[in-house]
Coordinates of C-alpha atoms and ligand atoms in Angstrom, one line a residue:
M289 CA 24.4 343.0 284.2
T290 CA 25.3 342.1 280.7
A291 CA 24.3 339.2 278.2
S292 CA 28.2 338.2 278.4
E293 CA 28.2 338.3 282.2
I294 CA 25.2 336.1 282.1
K295 CA 26.9 333.4 280.1
E296 CA 30.1 333.7 282.0
H297 CA 28.4 332.8 285.2
A298 CA 26.3 330.1 283.4
R299 CA 29.6 328.3 282.7
A300 CA 31.0 328.8 286.1
L301 CA 27.7 327.0 287.6
G302 CA 28.6 324.0 285.2
F303 CA 26.5 324.8 282.1
D304 CA 28.3 323.8 278.9
A305 CA 27.0 326.7 276.7
C306 CA 24.2 329.4 277.2
G307 CA 22.7 331.5 274.5
I308 CA 19.8 333.9 274.5
A309 CA 17.0 334.0 272.2
P310 CA 14.4 336.8 271.8
A311 CA 11.1 336.1 273.6
A312 CA 9.0 336.4 270.2
G313 CA 9.0 335.9 266.3
H314 CA 9.7 332.2 266.2
P315 CA 7.6 330.7 263.0
E316 CA 8.5 327.2 263.9
L317 CA 6.2 327.3 266.9
T318 CA 3.1 326.9 264.8
F319 CA 4.3 323.3 263.8
F320 CA 3.3 322.2 267.4
R321 CA -0.4 322.6 266.9
E322 CA 0.2 320.7 263.2
W323 CA 2.0 317.8 265.1
L324 CA -0.6 317.3 267.8
D325 CA -3.6 317.6 265.0
R326 CA -1.7 314.4 263.3
G327 CA -1.8 312.6 266.3
Y328 CA 1.9 312.4 266.9
A329 CA 1.8 313.4 270.7
A330 CA -0.1 309.9 271.1
D331 CA -1.3 309.8 275.0
M332 CA 0.7 312.6 276.2
A333 CA -2.6 314.5 277.1
Y334 CA -0.1 317.2 279.0
L335 CA 1.1 318.5 275.7
Q336 CA -2.7 318.9 274.3
R337 CA -3.6 320.6 277.6
S338 CA -0.9 323.1 277.4
A339 CA -0.9 323.9 273.7
D340 CA -2.0 327.6 274.0
R341 CA 0.8 328.2 276.5
R342 CA 3.2 326.6 274.3
A343 CA 2.6 328.8 271.3
D344 CA 4.2 331.9 272.8
V345 CA 6.3 332.4 276.0
R346 CA 4.4 335.4 276.6
N347 CA 1.5 333.2 277.5
V348 CA 3.8 332.0 280.4
L349 CA 5.3 335.3 281.3
P350 CA 3.5 338.2 279.8
N351 CA 6.2 340.7 279.8
A352 CA 8.9 338.2 278.4
R353 CA 11.7 339.8 276.6
A354 CA 14.4 337.2 276.2
V355 CA 14.8 333.5 276.7
I356 CA 18.2 332.6 278.4
V357 CA 18.9 328.7 277.1
T358 CA 21.2 326.6 278.7
A359 CA 22.7 323.1 277.4
T360 CA 24.7 320.6 279.6
V361 CA 26.5 317.7 278.4
Y362 CA 25.5 314.4 279.8
H363 CA 27.6 312.1 277.5
T364 CA 29.8 309.7 279.3
D365 CA 32.3 307.0 278.5
R366 CA 30.4 304.1 277.6
P367 CA 29.7 302.4 274.0
Y368 CA 26.8 303.3 271.9
S369 CA 23.9 300.8 272.0
V370 CA 24.3 300.5 268.2
E371 CA 27.9 299.1 269.0
C372 CA 26.6 296.1 271.0
A373 CA 25.7 292.9 269.7
D374 CA 24.7 291.0 272.7
R375 CA 20.9 291.0 272.7
G376 CA 20.9 290.0 276.5
R377 CA 22.4 293.3 277.4
A378 CA 19.7 295.9 278.6
Q379 CA 19.9 299.4 276.5
I380 CA 18.9 302.2 278.7
A381 CA 19.0 305.8 277.1
R382 CA 22.1 307.4 278.4
Y383 CA 20.2 310.6 279.6
A384 CA 18.9 308.3 282.3
W385 CA 22.0 306.7 283.6
G386 CA 22.9 309.3 286.4
D387 CA 20.9 311.6 288.7
D388 CA 17.4 313.3 287.7
Y389 CA 18.1 316.2 285.5
H390 CA 15.0 318.0 286.4
D391 CA 16.7 318.2 289.9
V392 CA 20.2 318.8 288.9
I393 CA 19.6 321.3 286.2
G394 CA 16.7 322.8 288.0
A395 CA 18.8 323.5 291.0
R396 CA 21.5 325.1 288.5
L397 CA 19.2 327.4 287.1
E398 CA 17.6 328.7 290.2
R399 CA 21.1 329.5 291.3
L400 CA 21.6 331.5 287.9
L401 CA 18.6 333.2 288.3
E402 CA 19.5 334.3 292.2
W403 CA 22.7 335.5 290.7
M404 CA 20.9 337.4 288.1
R405 CA 18.5 339.1 290.7
S406 CA 21.8 339.8 292.9
R407 CA 23.2 341.6 289.8
S408 CA 20.3 343.6 288.2
A409 CA 19.9 347.1 289.0
A410 CA 16.0 346.8 288.8
P411 CA 13.7 344.0 289.8
F412 CA 12.4 341.8 286.8
D413 CA 10.1 338.7 286.2
A414 CA 11.3 335.3 285.6
R415 CA 10.4 331.7 285.1
A416 CA 13.2 329.0 284.9
Y417 CA 12.2 325.3 283.5
V418 CA 14.0 322.2 282.6
D419 CA 11.4 320.1 280.5
T420 CA 8.9 321.3 283.3
G421 CA 7.2 324.2 281.7
P422 CA 4.9 324.7 278.6
V423 CA 7.8 326.0 276.7
Q424 CA 9.3 324.5 273.0
E425 CA 12.8 324.2 274.5
R426 CA 14.4 323.3 271.3
V427 CA 13.0 326.1 269.1
Y428 CA 14.4 328.7 271.9
A429 CA 17.6 326.6 271.7
Q430 CA 18.1 327.0 268.2
H431 CA 17.2 330.8 268.3
A432 CA 19.8 331.2 271.0
G433 CA 22.5 329.9 269.1
I434 CA 23.0 326.7 270.9
G435 CA 22.3 324.5 267.8
W436 CA 20.1 323.6 265.0
I437 CA 17.1 321.2 265.3
G438 CA 18.4 318.2 263.3
K439 CA 16.2 315.8 261.0
N440 CA 16.3 313.6 264.0
T441 CA 14.4 316.6 266.1
C442 CA 17.2 316.9 268.5
V443 CA 19.1 320.0 269.1
I444 CA 22.7 319.5 267.8
S445 CA 25.7 321.8 268.8
P446 CA 28.5 321.8 266.2
T447 CA 30.9 321.5 269.0
L448 CA 28.7 319.7 271.7
G449 CA 26.8 317.3 269.8
S450 CA 23.3 316.5 271.1
W451 CA 24.0 314.6 274.2
T452 CA 22.7 317.6 276.1
F453 CA 20.1 318.7 278.6
L454 CA 18.2 322.2 277.7
G455 CA 17.2 324.4 280.2
V456 CA 15.4 327.8 279.9
I457 CA 14.9 331.1 281.9
I458 CA 12.3 333.1 280.5
C459 CA 12.6 336.8 281.7
S460 CA 11.5 340.2 281.2
L461 CA 15.0 341.5 281.0
S462 CA 16.0 343.2 277.7
L463 CA 19.2 341.5 277.0
D464 CA 21.4 341.2 273.6
V465 CA 20.6 338.2 271.8
D466 CA 22.4 335.5 270.0
A467 CA 22.1 334.7 266.2
P468 CA 20.2 331.4 265.4
A469 CA 22.1 328.2 264.8
L470 CA 22.4 327.0 261.2
D471 CA 21.2 323.7 259.8
Q472 CA 24.1 321.4 259.1
C473 CA 22.5 318.2 258.5
G474 CA 22.8 318.7 254.9
S475 CA 22.0 315.7 252.7
C476 CA 22.5 313.2 255.5
T477 CA 19.6 311.1 256.6
L478 CA 21.4 308.5 258.7
C479 CA 19.0 308.9 261.7
I480 CA 15.9 308.6 259.6
E481 CA 17.2 305.3 258.2
A482 CA 18.5 304.0 261.4
C483 CA 15.4 304.5 263.7
P484 CA 14.2 300.8 264.5
T485 CA 10.4 301.7 264.3
Q486 CA 10.5 304.2 261.5
A487 CA 9.5 306.6 264.1
I488 CA 11.1 309.8 262.3
V489 CA 8.4 310.1 259.4
A490 CA 10.0 313.0 257.7
P491 CA 13.0 315.1 258.6
G492 CA 12.3 316.7 261.8
V493 CA 8.9 315.3 262.3
L494 CA 8.7 312.5 265.1
D495 CA 5.7 310.1 265.4
S496 CA 5.8 309.5 269.0
T497 CA 3.4 306.4 268.6
R498 CA 6.4 304.6 267.1
C499 CA 8.8 306.2 269.1
I500 CA 10.9 303.6 271.2
S501 CA 11.4 306.4 273.9
Y502 CA 7.7 307.2 274.0
L503 CA 6.5 303.7 274.1
T504 CA 9.0 302.5 276.9
I505 CA 8.8 305.8 279.1
E506 CA 5.8 307.8 278.6
H507 CA 3.1 305.0 277.4
R508 CA 1.0 303.4 280.1
G509 CA -0.5 300.1 279.7
D510 CA 0.5 297.2 277.3
I511 CA 2.9 298.3 274.3
P512 CA 1.1 297.3 271.0
A513 CA 2.5 294.1 269.7
E514 CA 3.5 295.5 266.3
H515 CA 6.5 297.5 268.4
H516 CA 7.7 294.5 270.2
A517 CA 10.3 293.7 267.8
G518 CA 11.6 297.0 267.0
I519 CA 12.0 297.6 270.6
G520 CA 14.8 295.0 270.5
S521 CA 16.7 295.1 274.1
H522 CA 15.8 298.9 274.8
V523 CA 14.3 298.8 278.2
Y524 CA 14.1 302.6 278.9
G525 CA 14.2 305.2 276.1
C526 CA 16.3 305.0 272.8
D527 CA 19.4 306.7 271.7
V528 CA 19.6 305.2 268.0
C529 CA 18.9 308.4 266.1
Q530 CA 21.4 310.2 267.9
E531 CA 24.1 307.4 268.1
V532 CA 24.2 307.1 264.2
C533 CA 24.5 311.2 263.8
P534 CA 28.0 312.2 262.7
F535 CA 28.1 315.2 264.9
N536 CA 28.0 312.8 267.9
A537 CA 31.0 310.8 266.6
V538 CA 33.5 312.9 268.6
A539 CA 31.1 314.3 271.1
P540 CA 32.7 315.7 274.4
R541 CA 32.0 313.4 277.6
S542 CA 31.3 315.0 280.9
G543 CA 33.0 314.5 284.0
D544 CA 30.2 315.5 286.2
P545 CA 29.4 313.1 288.8
A546 CA 25.7 313.6 288.3
W547 CA 25.6 312.1 285.0
Q548 CA 27.8 309.0 285.6
P549 CA 26.2 305.5 285.4
R550 CA 24.6 304.4 288.6
P551 CA 25.8 300.5 289.2
A552 CA 22.3 299.4 289.1
W553 CA 22.2 300.4 285.3
D554 CA 25.8 300.3 284.1
A555 CA 26.2 297.2 281.6
V556 CA 23.4 295.5 282.9
D557 CA 21.9 292.2 281.5
L558 CA 18.1 291.7 281.0
A559 CA 18.4 288.6 283.0
T560 CA 19.6 290.2 286.2
L561 CA 17.4 293.4 285.6
S562 CA 14.4 291.1 285.6
E563 CA 15.7 289.1 288.8
R564 CA 15.9 292.5 290.9
T565 CA 13.3 292.8 293.6
D566 CA 11.0 295.4 294.1
D567 CA 13.1 297.0 296.8
E568 CA 16.1 296.7 294.9
L569 CA 14.3 298.4 292.1
A570 CA 12.9 301.0 294.0
A571 CA 16.2 301.8 295.6
A572 CA 17.7 302.3 292.1
L573 CA 15.1 304.3 291.0
R574 CA 15.4 306.8 294.0
G575 CA 16.5 310.3 292.4
S576 CA 16.9 308.9 288.8
P577 CA 14.9 310.0 285.9
M578 CA 13.5 306.7 285.3
R579 CA 11.1 306.9 288.3
R580 CA 9.0 308.2 285.4
A581 CA 8.2 304.6 284.2
K582 CA 8.3 303.3 287.6
A583 CA 9.0 299.8 288.4
H584 CA 6.2 298.0 286.7
G585 CA 6.9 300.0 283.5
L586 CA 10.4 298.9 283.6
R587 CA 9.4 295.3 284.2
R588 CA 6.9 295.5 281.2
N589 CA 9.7 296.5 278.7
V590 CA 12.1 294.2 280.3
A591 CA 9.6 291.3 279.7
I592 CA 9.3 292.4 275.9
A593 CA 13.3 292.7 275.5
L594 CA 13.8 289.4 276.9
S595 CA 11.3 287.7 274.8
N596 CA 13.4 289.4 271.6
A597 CA 16.2 288.0 272.9
Q598 CA 15.0 284.6 273.3
T599 CA 13.5 285.0 269.7
A600 CA 17.0 286.2 268.5
V601 CA 18.5 282.8 269.9
E602 CA 16.1 280.5 268.5
T603 CA 16.4 281.9 265.1
G604 CA 19.9 282.6 265.1
T605 CA 20.1 286.5 264.6
E606 CA 21.9 287.5 267.8
R607 CA 24.0 289.9 266.1
R608 CA 22.6 293.1 264.7
Ligands
LIG96 C1 7.4 315.5 274.3 C2 8.7 315.2 274.5 C3 9.4 314.1 274.1 C4 8.6 313.2 273.4 C5 8.3 313.6 271.6 C6 9.6 313.9 271.4 C7 9.8 314.9 269.9 N1 10.8 314.6 269.1 O1 8.7 315.5 269.7 C8 9.5 311.7 273.5 C9 8.8 311.1 274.7 C10 9.2 310.7 272.1 C11 10.9 312.4 273.6 C12 12.0 311.8 273.4 C13 13.2 312.0 273.6 N2 13.4 313.3 274.5 CO1 12.1 314.6 275.0 N3 11.0 316.1 275.1 C14 9.9 316.4 275.2 C15 9.4 317.6 275.3 C16 8.8 317.7 276.8 C17 8.5 318.3 274.2 C18 9.1 318.3 273.2 C19 7.8 318.6 272.4 O2 7.1 319.2 272.4 N4 7.7 317.8 270.9 C20 6.9 318.2 269.9 C21 7.8 318.7 268.7 C22 6.6 319.1 267.6 O3 8.1 319.9 269.4 P1 9.6 320.4 269.5 O4 10.3 319.4 269.8 O5 9.7 321.6 270.4 O6 9.8 320.9 267.9 C23 10.0 321.8 267.3 C24 10.7 322.1 266.1 O7 10.8 320.8 265.6 C25 10.2 322.9 265.2 N5 10.5 322.8 264.0 C26 11.9 323.7 263.7 N6 12.3 323.5 262.6 C27 11.5 322.8 261.8 C28 11.5 322.2 260.5 C29 10.8 321.5 260.1 C30 10.8 321.0 258.6 C31 9.8 320.7 260.8 C32 8.8 319.8 260.5 C33 9.6 321.3 262.3 C34 10.5 322.1 262.7 O8 8.9 322.6 265.3 C35 8.5 322.3 266.8 C36 7.8 323.5 267.4 O9 6.5 323.6 266.9 C37 11.0 318.4 275.4 C38 11.1 319.6 276.6 C39 10.4 320.8 276.1 N7 9.4 321.3 277.2 O10 10.6 321.1 275.0 C40 11.8 317.2 275.7 C41 13.3 317.0 275.0 C42 12.9 317.6 273.8 N8 13.5 315.8 275.2 C43 14.8 315.4 275.3 C44 15.4 314.2 275.3 C45 16.8 314.3 275.9 C46 14.8 313.3 274.7 C47 15.4 311.7 274.5 C48 16.8 311.8 273.8 C49 15.5 310.8 275.7 C50 15.8 309.2 275.2 N9 16.8 309.1 274.9 O11 15.0 308.6 275.3 C51 14.1 311.3 273.1 C52 14.9 311.7 271.7 C53 14.0 311.2 270.9 C54 13.6 312.4 269.6 N10 14.3 312.0 268.5 O12 13.2 313.4 269.8 C55 15.5 316.9 275.5 C56 16.2 317.2 274.3 C57 17.5 317.8 274.1 C58 18.2 318.3 272.9 N11 19.6 318.3 272.9 O13 17.5 317.9 271.7 C59 14.4 318.0 275.7 C60 14.6 319.2 275.3 C61 14.2 317.8 277.1 C62 15.4 318.8 278.0 N12 14.9 319.7 278.7 O14 16.6 318.5 277.8 N13 10.6 313.6 274.1
LIG97 S1 22.0 311.8 261.7 FE1 22.4 313.1 259.9 S2 20.0 314.0 259.2 FE2 20.2 313.2 261.5 S3 20.1 314.6 262.8 FE3 22.5 313.7 262.4 S4 23.4 315.1 260.8 FE4 21.3 315.4 260.8

């Protein structure tokens, strides 16, 4: 079984890109500790707990030799939040509109792994993860040639843009590896300037304590008042730093039914969302990545966005 055969099969399974990185020798991994020490992980304790394992995939799979990385486009045919002037419209990050990527991509990775086992002359060890394991997926994606890590910290493919889910298979197989992707951000700083809460504190460095994605998805309890205005009408996650990126201006869209917007979240108003009963919300959250914030987290965010919309009406600043 060759590296090209694996990539070809990955495409047949619905992955839009597949590359292979060596398991070792990635100096970027050391930045993770520094990022934690600066407090940029906020309350994501699981990142602190798994820091040792994240330093090297061989702490996860001792005989690891290669990391197969997949990218799957989730972009669909809907306008960007920065194009919407209506403060009463709920903004939900596009990765969350469809089915839960952990389930969909996880099942596809398992199918790829099963196929690899059926084709391999000798048994091998492997672990497959999509956002679920102690692995710095973006670093391996860059070294697998999928795309570079942009100033907004996302992996940007020159052909696919950054609206992609990453997945990894760490394995003990010796496979031909790809050349790393080259940084193409150049002198552009659009994402840094556009972030509503100034969360990109330096190129490639994101302070989660300020990031709307962290605040609306991961943060438990009240959101500090200083960030309420910046949250605007974002009720779950945020895409602003990717929407303004020139490499997403003509990004390809996915026809995969898994990523198409569920009617419950498609162009929905804040008022409509706030009126949904617990049963209606629970039904819409089933099998959705938005389960992570739970119904009460979503209600907390909607209340902040509604208050922001009201302020915009009172101050005559509806248009951003
Ligand atoms: C924690 C986490 C978050 C946190 C922190 C995000 C962050 N930028 O660090 C929060 C909750 C804020 C978040 C938000 C989002 N996330 Co998230 N998140 C993760 C997770 C679980 C770990 C990331 C992490 O460890 N961050 C800490 C930083 C320090 O590590 P890192 O991202 O690996 O960065 C490395 C490089 O930047 C490297 N580096 C390389 N070169 C350089 C150069 C310089 C100068 C510097 C300083 C550093 C540097 O250093 C780091 C490694 O040590 C990954 C899945 C995974 N297991 O990897 C998904 C992941 C990164 N998230 C993802 C997504 C989709 C999102 C959102 C778009 C969701 C949304 N719309 O709301 C936003 C994007 C916000 C953003 N600009 O990052 C995708 C990204 C796909 C892609 N194409 O890049 C991932 C890979 C999940 C997946 N499997 O698809 N996320
Ligand atoms: S907006 Fe500009 S600086 Fe930011 S990630 Fe895209 S190309 Fe890089």
